[in-house]
XYZ file of C-alpha atoms in Angstrom:
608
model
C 39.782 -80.616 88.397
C 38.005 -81.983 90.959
C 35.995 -78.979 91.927
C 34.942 -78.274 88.659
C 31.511 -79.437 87.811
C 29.833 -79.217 84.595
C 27.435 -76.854 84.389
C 25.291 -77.642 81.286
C 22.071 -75.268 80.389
C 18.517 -77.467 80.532
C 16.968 -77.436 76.730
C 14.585 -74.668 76.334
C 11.170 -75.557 75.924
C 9.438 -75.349 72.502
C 7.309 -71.998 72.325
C 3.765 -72.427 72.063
C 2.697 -71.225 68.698
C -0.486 -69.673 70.271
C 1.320 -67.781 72.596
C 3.951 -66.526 70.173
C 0.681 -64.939 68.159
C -1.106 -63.713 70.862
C 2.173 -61.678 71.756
C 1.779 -59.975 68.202
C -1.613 -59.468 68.122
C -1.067 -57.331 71.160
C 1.899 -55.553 69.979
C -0.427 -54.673 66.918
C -2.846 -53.424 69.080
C -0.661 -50.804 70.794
C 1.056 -50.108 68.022
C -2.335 -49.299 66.427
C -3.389 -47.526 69.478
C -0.391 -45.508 69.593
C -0.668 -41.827 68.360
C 1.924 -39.317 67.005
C 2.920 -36.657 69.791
C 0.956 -33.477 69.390
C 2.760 -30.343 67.699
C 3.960 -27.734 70.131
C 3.100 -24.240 68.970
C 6.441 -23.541 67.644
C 6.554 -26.290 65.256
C 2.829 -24.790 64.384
C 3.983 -21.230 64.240
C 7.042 -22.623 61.948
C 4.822 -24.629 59.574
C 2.509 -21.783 59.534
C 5.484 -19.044 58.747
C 7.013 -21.664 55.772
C 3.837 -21.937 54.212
C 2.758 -18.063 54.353
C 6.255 -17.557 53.187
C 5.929 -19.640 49.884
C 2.416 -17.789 49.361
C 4.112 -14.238 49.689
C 6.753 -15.252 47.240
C 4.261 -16.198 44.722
C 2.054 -13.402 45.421
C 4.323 -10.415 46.023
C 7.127 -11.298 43.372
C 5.698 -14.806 41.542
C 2.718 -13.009 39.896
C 4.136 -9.340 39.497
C 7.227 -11.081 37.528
C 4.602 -13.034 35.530
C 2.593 -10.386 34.613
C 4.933 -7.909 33.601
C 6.640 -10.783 31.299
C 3.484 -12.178 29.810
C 1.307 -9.374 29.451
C 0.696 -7.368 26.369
C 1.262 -3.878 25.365
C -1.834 -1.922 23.482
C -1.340 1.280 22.888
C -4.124 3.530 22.008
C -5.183 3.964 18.934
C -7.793 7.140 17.704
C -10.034 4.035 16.307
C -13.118 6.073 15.892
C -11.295 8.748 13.619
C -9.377 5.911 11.402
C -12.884 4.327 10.706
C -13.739 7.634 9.565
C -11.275 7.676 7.058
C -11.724 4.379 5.824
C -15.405 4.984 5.440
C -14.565 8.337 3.899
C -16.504 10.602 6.016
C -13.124 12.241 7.432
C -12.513 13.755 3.660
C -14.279 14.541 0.508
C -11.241 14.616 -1.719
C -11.316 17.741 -4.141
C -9.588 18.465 -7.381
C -9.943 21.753 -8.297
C -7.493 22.834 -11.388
C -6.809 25.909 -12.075
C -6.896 27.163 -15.637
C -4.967 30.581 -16.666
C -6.899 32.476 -19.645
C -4.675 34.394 -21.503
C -6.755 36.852 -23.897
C -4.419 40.095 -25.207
C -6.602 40.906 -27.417
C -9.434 41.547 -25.548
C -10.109 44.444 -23.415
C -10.534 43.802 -19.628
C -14.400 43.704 -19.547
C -14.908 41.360 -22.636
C -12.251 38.997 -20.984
C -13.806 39.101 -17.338
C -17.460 38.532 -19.329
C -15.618 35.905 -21.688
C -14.101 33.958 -18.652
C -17.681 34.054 -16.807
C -19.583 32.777 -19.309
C -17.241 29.628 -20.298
C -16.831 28.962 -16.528
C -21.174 29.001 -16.614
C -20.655 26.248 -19.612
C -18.100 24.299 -17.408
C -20.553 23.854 -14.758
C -23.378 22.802 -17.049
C -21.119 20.215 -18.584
C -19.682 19.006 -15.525
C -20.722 15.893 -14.111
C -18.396 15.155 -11.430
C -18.435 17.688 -8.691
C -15.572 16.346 -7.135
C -13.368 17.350 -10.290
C -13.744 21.158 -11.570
C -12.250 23.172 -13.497
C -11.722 26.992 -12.533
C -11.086 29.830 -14.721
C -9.049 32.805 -13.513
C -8.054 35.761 -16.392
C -4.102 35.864 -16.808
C -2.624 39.125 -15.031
C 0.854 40.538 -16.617
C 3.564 40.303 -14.717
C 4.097 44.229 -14.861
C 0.327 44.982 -13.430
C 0.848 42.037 -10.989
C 3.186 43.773 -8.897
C 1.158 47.214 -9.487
C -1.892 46.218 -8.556
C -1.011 43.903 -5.148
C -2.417 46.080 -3.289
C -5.368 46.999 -4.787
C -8.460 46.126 -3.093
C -10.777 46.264 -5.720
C -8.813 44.725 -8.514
C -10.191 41.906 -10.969
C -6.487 40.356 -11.998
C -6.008 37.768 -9.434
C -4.092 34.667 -9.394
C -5.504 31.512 -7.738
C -4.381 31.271 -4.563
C -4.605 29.029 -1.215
C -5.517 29.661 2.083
C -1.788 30.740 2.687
C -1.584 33.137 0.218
C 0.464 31.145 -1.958
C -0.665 30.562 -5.376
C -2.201 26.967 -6.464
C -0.515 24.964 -9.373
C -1.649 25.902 -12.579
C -3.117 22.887 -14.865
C -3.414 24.684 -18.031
C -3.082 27.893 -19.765
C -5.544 29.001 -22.791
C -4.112 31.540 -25.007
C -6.413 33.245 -27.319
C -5.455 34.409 -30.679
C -7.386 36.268 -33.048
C -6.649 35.389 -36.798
C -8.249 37.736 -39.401
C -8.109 35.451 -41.877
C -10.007 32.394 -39.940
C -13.261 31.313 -40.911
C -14.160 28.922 -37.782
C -12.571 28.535 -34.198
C -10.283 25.868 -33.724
C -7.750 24.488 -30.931
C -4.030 23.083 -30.778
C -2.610 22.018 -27.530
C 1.121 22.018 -27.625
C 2.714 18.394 -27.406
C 5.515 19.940 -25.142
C 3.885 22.497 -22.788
C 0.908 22.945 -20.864
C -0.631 25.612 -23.144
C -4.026 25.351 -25.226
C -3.727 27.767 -27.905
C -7.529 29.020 -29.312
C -7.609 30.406 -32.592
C -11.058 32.651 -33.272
C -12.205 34.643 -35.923
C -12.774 38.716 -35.717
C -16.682 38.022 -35.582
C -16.155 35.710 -33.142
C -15.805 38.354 -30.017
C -18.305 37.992 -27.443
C -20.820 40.512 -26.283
C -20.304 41.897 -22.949
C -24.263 42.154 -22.782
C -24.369 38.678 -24.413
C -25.055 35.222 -22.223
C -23.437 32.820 -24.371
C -20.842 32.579 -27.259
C -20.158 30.834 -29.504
C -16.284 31.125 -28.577
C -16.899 30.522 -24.741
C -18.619 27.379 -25.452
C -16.084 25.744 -28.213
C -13.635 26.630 -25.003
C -15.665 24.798 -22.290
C -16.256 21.384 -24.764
C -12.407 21.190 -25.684
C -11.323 21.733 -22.106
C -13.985 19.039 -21.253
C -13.067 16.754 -23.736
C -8.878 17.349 -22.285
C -9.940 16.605 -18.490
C -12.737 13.767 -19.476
C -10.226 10.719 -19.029
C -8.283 12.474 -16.107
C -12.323 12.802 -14.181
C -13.022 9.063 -15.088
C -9.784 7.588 -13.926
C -10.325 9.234 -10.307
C -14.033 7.987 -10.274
C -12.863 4.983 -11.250
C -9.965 5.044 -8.357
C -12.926 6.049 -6.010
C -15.318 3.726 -6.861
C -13.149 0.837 -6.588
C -11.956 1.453 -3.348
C -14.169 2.922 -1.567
C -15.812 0.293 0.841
C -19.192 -1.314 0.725
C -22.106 -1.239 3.735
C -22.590 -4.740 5.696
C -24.526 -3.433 8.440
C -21.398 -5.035 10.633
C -21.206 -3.041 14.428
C -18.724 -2.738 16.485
C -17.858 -2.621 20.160
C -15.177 0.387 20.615
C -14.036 1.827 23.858
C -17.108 0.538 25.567
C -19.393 2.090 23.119
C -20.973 1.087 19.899
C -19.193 1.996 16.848
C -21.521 1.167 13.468
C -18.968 2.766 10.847
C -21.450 0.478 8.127
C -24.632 1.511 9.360
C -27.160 2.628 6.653
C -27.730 5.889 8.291
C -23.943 6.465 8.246
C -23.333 4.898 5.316
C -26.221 6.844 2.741
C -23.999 9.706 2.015
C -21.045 7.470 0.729
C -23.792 5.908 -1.591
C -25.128 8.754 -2.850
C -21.358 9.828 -3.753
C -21.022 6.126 -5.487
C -24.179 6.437 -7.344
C -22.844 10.444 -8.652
C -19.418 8.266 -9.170
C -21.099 5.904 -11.415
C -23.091 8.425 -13.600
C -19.556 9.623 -14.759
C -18.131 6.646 -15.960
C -19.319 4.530 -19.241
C -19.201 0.649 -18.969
C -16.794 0.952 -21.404
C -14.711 3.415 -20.176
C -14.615 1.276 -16.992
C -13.624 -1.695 -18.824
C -10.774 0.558 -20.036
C -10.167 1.828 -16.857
C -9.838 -1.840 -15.182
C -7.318 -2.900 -18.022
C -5.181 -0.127 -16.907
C -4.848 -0.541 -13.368
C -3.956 -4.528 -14.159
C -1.323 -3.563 -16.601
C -0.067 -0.894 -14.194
C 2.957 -1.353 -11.111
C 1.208 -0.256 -7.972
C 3.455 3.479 -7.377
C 6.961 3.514 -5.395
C 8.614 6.565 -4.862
C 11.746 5.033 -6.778
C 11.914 2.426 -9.629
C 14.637 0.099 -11.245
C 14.954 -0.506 -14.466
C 16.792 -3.434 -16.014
C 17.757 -3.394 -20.211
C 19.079 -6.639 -21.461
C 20.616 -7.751 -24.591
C 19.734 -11.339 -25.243
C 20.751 -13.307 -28.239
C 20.784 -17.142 -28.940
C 23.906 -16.670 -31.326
C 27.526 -14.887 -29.727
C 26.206 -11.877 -31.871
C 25.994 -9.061 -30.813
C 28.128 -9.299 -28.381
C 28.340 -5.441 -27.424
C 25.857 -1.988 -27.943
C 26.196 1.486 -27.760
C 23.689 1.706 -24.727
C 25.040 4.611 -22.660
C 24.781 7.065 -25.401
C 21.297 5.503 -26.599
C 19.837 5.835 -23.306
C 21.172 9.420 -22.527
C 19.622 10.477 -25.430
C 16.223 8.739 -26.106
C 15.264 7.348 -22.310
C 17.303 9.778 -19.741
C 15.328 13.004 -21.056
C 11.528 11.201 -20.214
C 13.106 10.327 -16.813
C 14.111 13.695 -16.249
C 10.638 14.937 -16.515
C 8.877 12.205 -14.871
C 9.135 14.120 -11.734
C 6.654 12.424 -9.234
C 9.121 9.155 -8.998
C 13.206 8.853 -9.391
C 14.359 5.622 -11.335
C 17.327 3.933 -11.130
C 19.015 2.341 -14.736
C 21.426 -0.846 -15.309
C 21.820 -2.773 -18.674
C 23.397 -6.239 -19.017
C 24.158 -8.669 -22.701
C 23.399 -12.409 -22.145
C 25.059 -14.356 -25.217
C 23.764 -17.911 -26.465
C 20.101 -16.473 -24.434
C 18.299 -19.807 -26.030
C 14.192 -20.446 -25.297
C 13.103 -22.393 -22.933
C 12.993 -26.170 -23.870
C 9.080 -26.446 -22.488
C 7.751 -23.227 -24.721
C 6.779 -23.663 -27.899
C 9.510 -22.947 -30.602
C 8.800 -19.945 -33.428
C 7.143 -21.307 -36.525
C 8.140 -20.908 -40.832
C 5.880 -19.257 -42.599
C 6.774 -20.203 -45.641
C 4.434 -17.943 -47.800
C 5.207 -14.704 -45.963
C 8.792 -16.275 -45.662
C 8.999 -15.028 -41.727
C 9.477 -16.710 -38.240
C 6.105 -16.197 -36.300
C 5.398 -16.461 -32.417
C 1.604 -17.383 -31.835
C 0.374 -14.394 -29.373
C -0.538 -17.288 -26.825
C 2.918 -18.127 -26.607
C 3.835 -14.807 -26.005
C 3.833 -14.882 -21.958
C 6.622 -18.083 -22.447
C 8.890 -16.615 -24.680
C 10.884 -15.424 -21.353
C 13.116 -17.902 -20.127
C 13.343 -17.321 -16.447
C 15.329 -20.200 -15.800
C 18.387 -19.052 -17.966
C 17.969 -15.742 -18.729
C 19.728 -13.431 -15.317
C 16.504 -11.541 -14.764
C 16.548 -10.325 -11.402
C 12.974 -10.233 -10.180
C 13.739 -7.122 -7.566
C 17.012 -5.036 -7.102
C 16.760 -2.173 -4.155
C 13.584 -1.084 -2.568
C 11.589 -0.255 -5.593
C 10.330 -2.348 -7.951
C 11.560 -3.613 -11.063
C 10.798 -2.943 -14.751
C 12.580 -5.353 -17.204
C 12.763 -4.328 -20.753
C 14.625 -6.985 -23.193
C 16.222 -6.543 -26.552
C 16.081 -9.406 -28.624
C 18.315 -10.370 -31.532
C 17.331 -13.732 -33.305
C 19.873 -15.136 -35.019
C 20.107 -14.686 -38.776
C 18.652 -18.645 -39.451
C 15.432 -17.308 -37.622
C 15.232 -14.142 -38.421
C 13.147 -12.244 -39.529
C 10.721 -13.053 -36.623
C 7.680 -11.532 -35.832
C 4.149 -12.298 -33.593
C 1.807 -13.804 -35.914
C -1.355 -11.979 -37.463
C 0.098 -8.548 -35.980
C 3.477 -8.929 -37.148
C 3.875 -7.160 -34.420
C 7.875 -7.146 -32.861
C 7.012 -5.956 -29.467
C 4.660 -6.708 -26.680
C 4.177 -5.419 -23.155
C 4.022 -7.829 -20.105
C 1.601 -6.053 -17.274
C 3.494 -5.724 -13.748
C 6.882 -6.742 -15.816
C 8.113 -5.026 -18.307
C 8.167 -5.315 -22.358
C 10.028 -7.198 -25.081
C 11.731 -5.781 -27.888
C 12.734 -7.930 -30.935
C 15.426 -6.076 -33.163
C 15.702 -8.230 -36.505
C 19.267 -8.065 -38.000
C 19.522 -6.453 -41.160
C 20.467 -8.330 -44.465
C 22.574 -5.348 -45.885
C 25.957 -5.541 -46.253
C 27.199 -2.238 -43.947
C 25.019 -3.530 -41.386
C 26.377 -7.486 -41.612
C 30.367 -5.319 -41.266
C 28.861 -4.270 -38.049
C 26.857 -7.268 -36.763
C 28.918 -7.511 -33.222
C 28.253 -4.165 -32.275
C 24.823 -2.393 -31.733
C 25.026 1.026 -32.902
C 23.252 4.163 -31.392
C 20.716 4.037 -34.332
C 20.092 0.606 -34.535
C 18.822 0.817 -30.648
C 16.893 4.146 -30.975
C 13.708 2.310 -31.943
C 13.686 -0.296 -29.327
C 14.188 2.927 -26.840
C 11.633 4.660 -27.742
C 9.565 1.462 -27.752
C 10.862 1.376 -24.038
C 9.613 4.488 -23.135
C 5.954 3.970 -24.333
C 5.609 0.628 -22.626
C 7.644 2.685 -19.545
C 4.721 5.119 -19.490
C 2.427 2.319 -19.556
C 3.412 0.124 -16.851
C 2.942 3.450 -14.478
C -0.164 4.151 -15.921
C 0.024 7.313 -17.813
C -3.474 8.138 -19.716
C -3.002 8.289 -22.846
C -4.830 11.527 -23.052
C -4.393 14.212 -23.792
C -1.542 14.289 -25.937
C 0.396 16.779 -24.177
C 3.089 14.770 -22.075
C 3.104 18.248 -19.303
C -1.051 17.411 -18.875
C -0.652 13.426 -18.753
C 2.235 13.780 -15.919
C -0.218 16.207 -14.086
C -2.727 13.452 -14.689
C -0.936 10.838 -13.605
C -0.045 12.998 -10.544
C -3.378 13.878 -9.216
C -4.661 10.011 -9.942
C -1.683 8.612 -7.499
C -2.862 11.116 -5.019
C -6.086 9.909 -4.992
C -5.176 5.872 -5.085
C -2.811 6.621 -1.929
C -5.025 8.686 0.044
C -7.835 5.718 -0.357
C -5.577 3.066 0.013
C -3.684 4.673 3.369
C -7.554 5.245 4.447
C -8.142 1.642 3.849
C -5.227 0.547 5.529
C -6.511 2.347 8.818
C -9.761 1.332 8.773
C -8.480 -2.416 8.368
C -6.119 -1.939 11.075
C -8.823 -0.568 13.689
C -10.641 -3.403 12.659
C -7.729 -5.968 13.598
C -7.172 -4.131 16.751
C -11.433 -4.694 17.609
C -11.807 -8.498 16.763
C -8.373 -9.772 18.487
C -8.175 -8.142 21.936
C -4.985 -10.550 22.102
C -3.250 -8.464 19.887
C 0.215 -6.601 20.941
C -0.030 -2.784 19.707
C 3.604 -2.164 20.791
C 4.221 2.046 20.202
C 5.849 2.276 17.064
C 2.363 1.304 15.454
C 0.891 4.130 17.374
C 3.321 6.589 16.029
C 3.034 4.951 12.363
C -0.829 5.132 12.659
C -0.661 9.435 13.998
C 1.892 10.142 11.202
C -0.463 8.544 8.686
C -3.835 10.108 10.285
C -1.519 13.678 10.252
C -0.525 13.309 6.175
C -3.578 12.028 5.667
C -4.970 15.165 6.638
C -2.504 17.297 5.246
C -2.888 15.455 1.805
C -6.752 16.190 2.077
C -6.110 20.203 2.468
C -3.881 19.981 -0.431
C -5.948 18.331 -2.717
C -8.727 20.599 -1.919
C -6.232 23.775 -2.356
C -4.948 22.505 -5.916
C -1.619 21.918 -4.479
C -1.433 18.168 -5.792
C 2.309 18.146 -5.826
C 2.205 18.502 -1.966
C -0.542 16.144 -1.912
C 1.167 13.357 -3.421
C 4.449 13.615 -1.025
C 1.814 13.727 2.354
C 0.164 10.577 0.515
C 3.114 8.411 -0.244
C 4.109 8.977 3.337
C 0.637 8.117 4.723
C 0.682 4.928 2.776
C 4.248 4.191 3.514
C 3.655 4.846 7.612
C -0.385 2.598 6.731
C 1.836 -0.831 5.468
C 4.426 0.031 8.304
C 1.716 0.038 10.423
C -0.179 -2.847 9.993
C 2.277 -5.325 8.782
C 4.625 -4.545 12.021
C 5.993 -7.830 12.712
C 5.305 -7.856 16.469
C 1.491 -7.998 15.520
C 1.541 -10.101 13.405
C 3.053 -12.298 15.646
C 0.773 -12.318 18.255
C -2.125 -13.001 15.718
C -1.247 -16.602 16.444
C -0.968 -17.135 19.695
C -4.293 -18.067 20.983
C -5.141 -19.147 24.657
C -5.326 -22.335 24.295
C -1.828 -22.783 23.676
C -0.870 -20.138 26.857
C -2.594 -23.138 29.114
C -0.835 -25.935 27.305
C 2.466 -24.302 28.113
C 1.442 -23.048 31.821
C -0.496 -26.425 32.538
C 2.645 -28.801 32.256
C 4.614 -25.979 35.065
C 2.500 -25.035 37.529
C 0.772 -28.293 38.342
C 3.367 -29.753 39.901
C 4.157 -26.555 41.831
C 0.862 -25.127 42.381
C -1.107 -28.566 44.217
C 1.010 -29.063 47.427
C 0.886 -25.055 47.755
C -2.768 -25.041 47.299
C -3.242 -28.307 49.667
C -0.882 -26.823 52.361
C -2.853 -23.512 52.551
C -6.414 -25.372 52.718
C -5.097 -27.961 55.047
C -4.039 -25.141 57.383
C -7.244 -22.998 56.987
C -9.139 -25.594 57.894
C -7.000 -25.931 60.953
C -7.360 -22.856 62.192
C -11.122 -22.956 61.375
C -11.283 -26.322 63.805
C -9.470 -23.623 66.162
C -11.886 -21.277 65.949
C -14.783 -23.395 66.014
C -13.317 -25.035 69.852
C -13.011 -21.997 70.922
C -16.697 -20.350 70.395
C -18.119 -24.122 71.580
C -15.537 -23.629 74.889
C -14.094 -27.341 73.783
C-alpha cells in the first residue's frame, strides 16, 4: 500500500564495556550496603519463647527422664558391722560340749567331788580356750522330775539361756569291777558312751585333790576331743584374715577394720590358735580339707558299673545299697543325699593313658600309681560332672576282663583309690572258680558288698569325717561342729569382701535384694554365734548354711556384677556420639541470645 511505510528500528549501539562494569560495581555497592530489616519484637519475643521452650524440655523432662533411667540404685548396707564380722570382732565362736557323768556307784558327794576334780584336770590340760569340755553329774530320770523345783539341788542338766537343755557330746559311765587291777576305757563303736572301768581302791577321796581315776578320765577325754580342737583351729586359722594396715573411707568417716590397734586381739587369738596345732598335725589337717567337697546341704551320688568286656552286664545294686550304703546315709544327718546307679558295657581306657602292665613274676596286671588320675575316661565313660543343685560324688566299679585280670596298683596292690573333690574307684577282679564263672553276667549281693563298704569309707572321706575317734555318733558330732565353724567364717568372709566391693567401686548397683540377702546373713550369723556358744551346734549349723547360702547370693547377684564393668569412660563414648549434635545449636542459641539481651541492658544504663 501506498501509505504504508517501512518502519525499520536504527541498530543499537555497541555498549561500552566500561560502562557495563561500572553499572555492577555500583549494584555491588548497594547490594553490600544493603542491610537485613530489623526484627520487630514479636519475631524477638517468638525466637525468645522457641528457644526457652527447647531449654524447659530438656531441663524439666530431658534430665529428670535421664536421671531416673541412668542412675544407680545403692541400697544401704550396715558396712561397719559386716567388717566386724569379717575381722571377727562381732563373735568369738565357742564350743562348749557337754559331757554327762554317769557314776551309780558312787554316792552323791564322791561323784560331785569326782566330777570337780576331773573338770580341774580338763582345764589344766586344755589348750584351746575356745574348745572346752564341761562336766555335769547324770541325774535319774525319776529324781529329775522330783527335784525341778528344788532350789538348792546339785543334779542339773546343762542347759541354755532358754531353759532348754544343750546337746550332749558324750556320756561317761563308770563301772566298778572287783576283779580289775588297773583303770581302763572302751568307747562304744555305735553310741556316744565312754564306758570307765576302775578298780575298788580306785574311789576317790572326798577330802582328796586329785585321783588317780579323775585324771585317767580327763587324758582319755582329751585324747577323744584332741583332733576335733585341732581341726577347728585349723578352720580358724586359715580363714581368719591377715592385718595390711589398709583404711577405709565409710559413710564419710574413717573405717581402719586392719589397723594394728584393732587388729592385736585377732593376733593374739592366732598366736593361742597356733600353740594348739603341731606342724604335723597341720600338714594333716591341710590334706584333709583338699581331699574334702566344700559342704551342700544335699549331695548326689552316682555308682557305675564299667567293664571293657559285655560282662557283667547286670548287679544286684538295689538290695546291696539298702543294706551296706542306705543305713550310713540314714545317720549322716547334717546333709540328705540323693542315689542313682548306671552299667556302661565295652567301658575301654582312654587311648592317650597309659595301658596296665604284666607282671610276669607276680603273674598280675599293675597300674603305676602315677597313672592313677588317667585311668578315668571322661570322654567315653557317661560321667555326669553335676546332676541337681548339690554336688556330685562318683564312685565306679570296675570289672577287667578275665585276659587282664587280676589287676591291681603296683607296689600297694592296692584295688582302690580315692580321687579328692571326685569320688573313688573300685576294681572288683572276677573270680576264677567255677560257681562264680556260672554267674559271671550277674553281680550278686555279695560279690558287691566289699566295693560298698569301700564306698562308704571313701564317702566319709570326701566330706571330711576325722577319723577319730572311732565312734561313728562322736565323728558325725565332729564333723558337725567343724562345718559350723567353716560356714560361720566363710559367710563372715563373704561380708567383709562384699563391704569392701561396695567401698572401692562407688559405681556399683546395690539393687535391694542384696540388702535383704546381706540382713538375713548378718541375722543367722548372729543366731549361729549364740548357738555355738550355748552348745546347740545342730541349730548352729542350719543358721550357718543359711548365712553362707544368703553371703554367695549376695555377692555374686548378677546385677552387680554387671555393673563392675561399666566404667565412665564408656558412659561418655555412648553419650558423646548423641548429644553433640543436639546439645551445640541449643547451647549457641541460648548464648547468642544472652548476649543479646546483655547488649540490651548495657544501651539502656549508657541511655544509647
Amino acid at each position: 500500500m501506498a501509505d504504508e511505510t517501512e518502519v525499520s528500528e536504527a541498530p543499537k549501539a555497541p555498549e561500552d564495556p566500561l560502562s557495563s562494569e561500572d553499572s555492577l560495581v555500583d549494584v555491588k555497592v548497594s547490594t553490600a550496603s544493603k542491610k537485613p530489616p530489623p526484627e520487630t519484637a514479636h519475631d524477638i519475643r517468638v525466637r525468645t519463647l522457641v528457644i526457652s521452650s527447647f531449654w524447659a524440655i530438656v531441663i524439666l523432662l530431658g534430665l529428670p527422664v535421664w536421671w531416673w533411667t541412668t542412675s544407680i540404685h545403692r541400697s544401704r548396707l550396715p558396712l561397719q558391722e559386716m567388717l566386724e564380722w569379717a575381722d571377727g570382732k562381732a563373735c568369738k565362736p565357742s564350743f562348749p560340749l557337754q559331757i554327762i557323768v554317769d557314776a551309780p556307784s558312787l554316792s552323791e558327794n564322791e561323784a560331785q567331788h569326782l566330777v570337780r576334780t576331773t573338770q580341774h584336770a580338763l582345764d589344766d590340760l586344755n589348750e584351746f580356750s575356745a574348745h572346752h569340755l564341761r562336766l555335769n553329774l547324770h541325774e535319774p530320770l525319776n529324781q529329775s522330775f522330783s527335784d525341778q523345783n528344788h532350789k538348792g539341788s546339785k543334779h542339773n542338766y546343762p542347759q541354755d539361756k532358754n531353759g532348754g537343755l544343750k546337746e550332749v557330746a558324750l556320756t561317761v559311765r563308770l563301772k566298778q569291777v572287783d576283779d580289775a587291777k588297773a583303770i581302763s576305757a572302751e568307747l562304744q563303736q555305735h553310741s556316744s558312751t565312754l564306758n570307765v572301768f576302775y578298780p575298788a581302791n580306785q574311789v576317790i577321796s572326798t577330802s582328796s585333790s586329785s585321783s588317780v581315776l579323775a585324771n585317767t578320765i580327763a587324758g582319755k577325754l582329751q585324747d577323744l576331743f584332741a583332733e576335733e580342737q585341732a581341726s577347728i583351729a585349723y578352720a580358724l586359722i586359715s580363714n581368719q584374715p591377715h592385718s595390711n594396715g589398709q583404711v577405709s573411707s565409710i559413710g564419710g568417716g574413717q573405717v581402719s577394720p586392719s589397723s594394728p590397734s584393732n587388729s592385736s586381739p585377732i593376733r593374739e587369738q592366732r598366736i593361742s590358735l597356733s600353740r594348739t596345732l603341731a606342724p604335723e598335725l597341720a600338714v594333716k589337717l591341710a590334706r584333709r580339707t583338699t581331699r574334702s567337697l566344700k559342704y551342700a546341704p544335699t549331695y548326689h551320688i552316682t555308682i557305675s558299673l564299667f567293664t571293657p568286656t559285655s560282662t557283667p552286664s547286670s548287679w544286684d545294686i538295689e538290695s546291696a545299697i539298702d543294706e551296706y550304703l542306705s543305713p550310713l546315709l540314714a545317720s549322716f544327718s547334717i546333709s540328705n543325699f540323693t542315689v542313682d546307679t548306671q552299667v556302661q558295657l565295652y567301658a575301654t581306657f582312654s587311648p592317650s593313658s597309659q595301658q596296665p602292665e604284666h607282671d610276669p613274676g607276680l603273674g598280675i596286671w599293675t597300674l603305676r600309681k602315677e597313672d592313677l588320675s588317667g585311668f578315668v575316661n571322661a570322654a567315653e565313660w557317661p560321667l555326669s560332672p553335676s546332676i541337681g543343685e548339690g554336688p556330685t560324688l562318683n564312685f565306679v566299679l570296675y570289672v577287667p576282663s578275665e585276659r587282664m585280670s587280676p589287676l591291681m596298683v603296683k607296689d600297694s596292690l592296692a584295688t582302690s583309690w580315692l580321687i579328692p573333690q571326685w569320688g573313688g574307684i573300685t576294681i572288683l577282679n572276677p573270680s576264677s572258680e567255677p560257681e562264680a564263672s556260672k554267674s559271671k553276667s550277674k553281680l550278686s549281693k555279695e560279690a558287691i558288698r566289699p566295693a560298698l563298704l569301700t564306698f562308704s569309707h571313701q564317702l566319709l572321706s570326701l566330706l571330711g569325717a576325722p577319723e577319730s575317734p572311732s565312734s561313728f555318733p562322736l565323728q558325725l558330732q565332729t564333723l558337725t561342729r567343724v562345718r559350723a565353724a567353716s560356714l560361720l567364717i566363710s559367710a563372715s568372709s563373704t561380708m567383709g569382701s562384699l563391704a569392701r566391693l561396695t567401698v572401692a567401686l562407688p559405681s556399683i548397683a546395690i539393687p535391694e535384694n542384696v540388702a535383704i540377702a546381706v540382713d538375713t546373713t548378718l541375722s543367722h550369723l548372729r543366731a549361729t554365734c549364740v548357738s555355738l556358744t550355748e552348745g546347740r551346734f545342730n541349730d548352729a549349723l542350719d543358721h550357718a548354711r543359711v548365712a553362707e547360702a544368703e553371703a554367695e547370693k549376695g555377692f555374686f547377684d548378677k546385677s552387680m556384677v554387671g555393673q563392675v564393668y561399666f566404667p565412665d569412660e564408656h558412659k561418655v563414648a555412648v553419650y558423646l556420639p548423641l548429644l553433640g549434635p543436639v546439645g551445640v545449636p541449643l547451647v549457641m542459641s541460648a548464648f547468642k541470645e544472652v548476649r543479646r539481651y546483655w547488649k540490651v541492658w548495657r544501651g539502656r544504663r549508657t541511655g544509647h
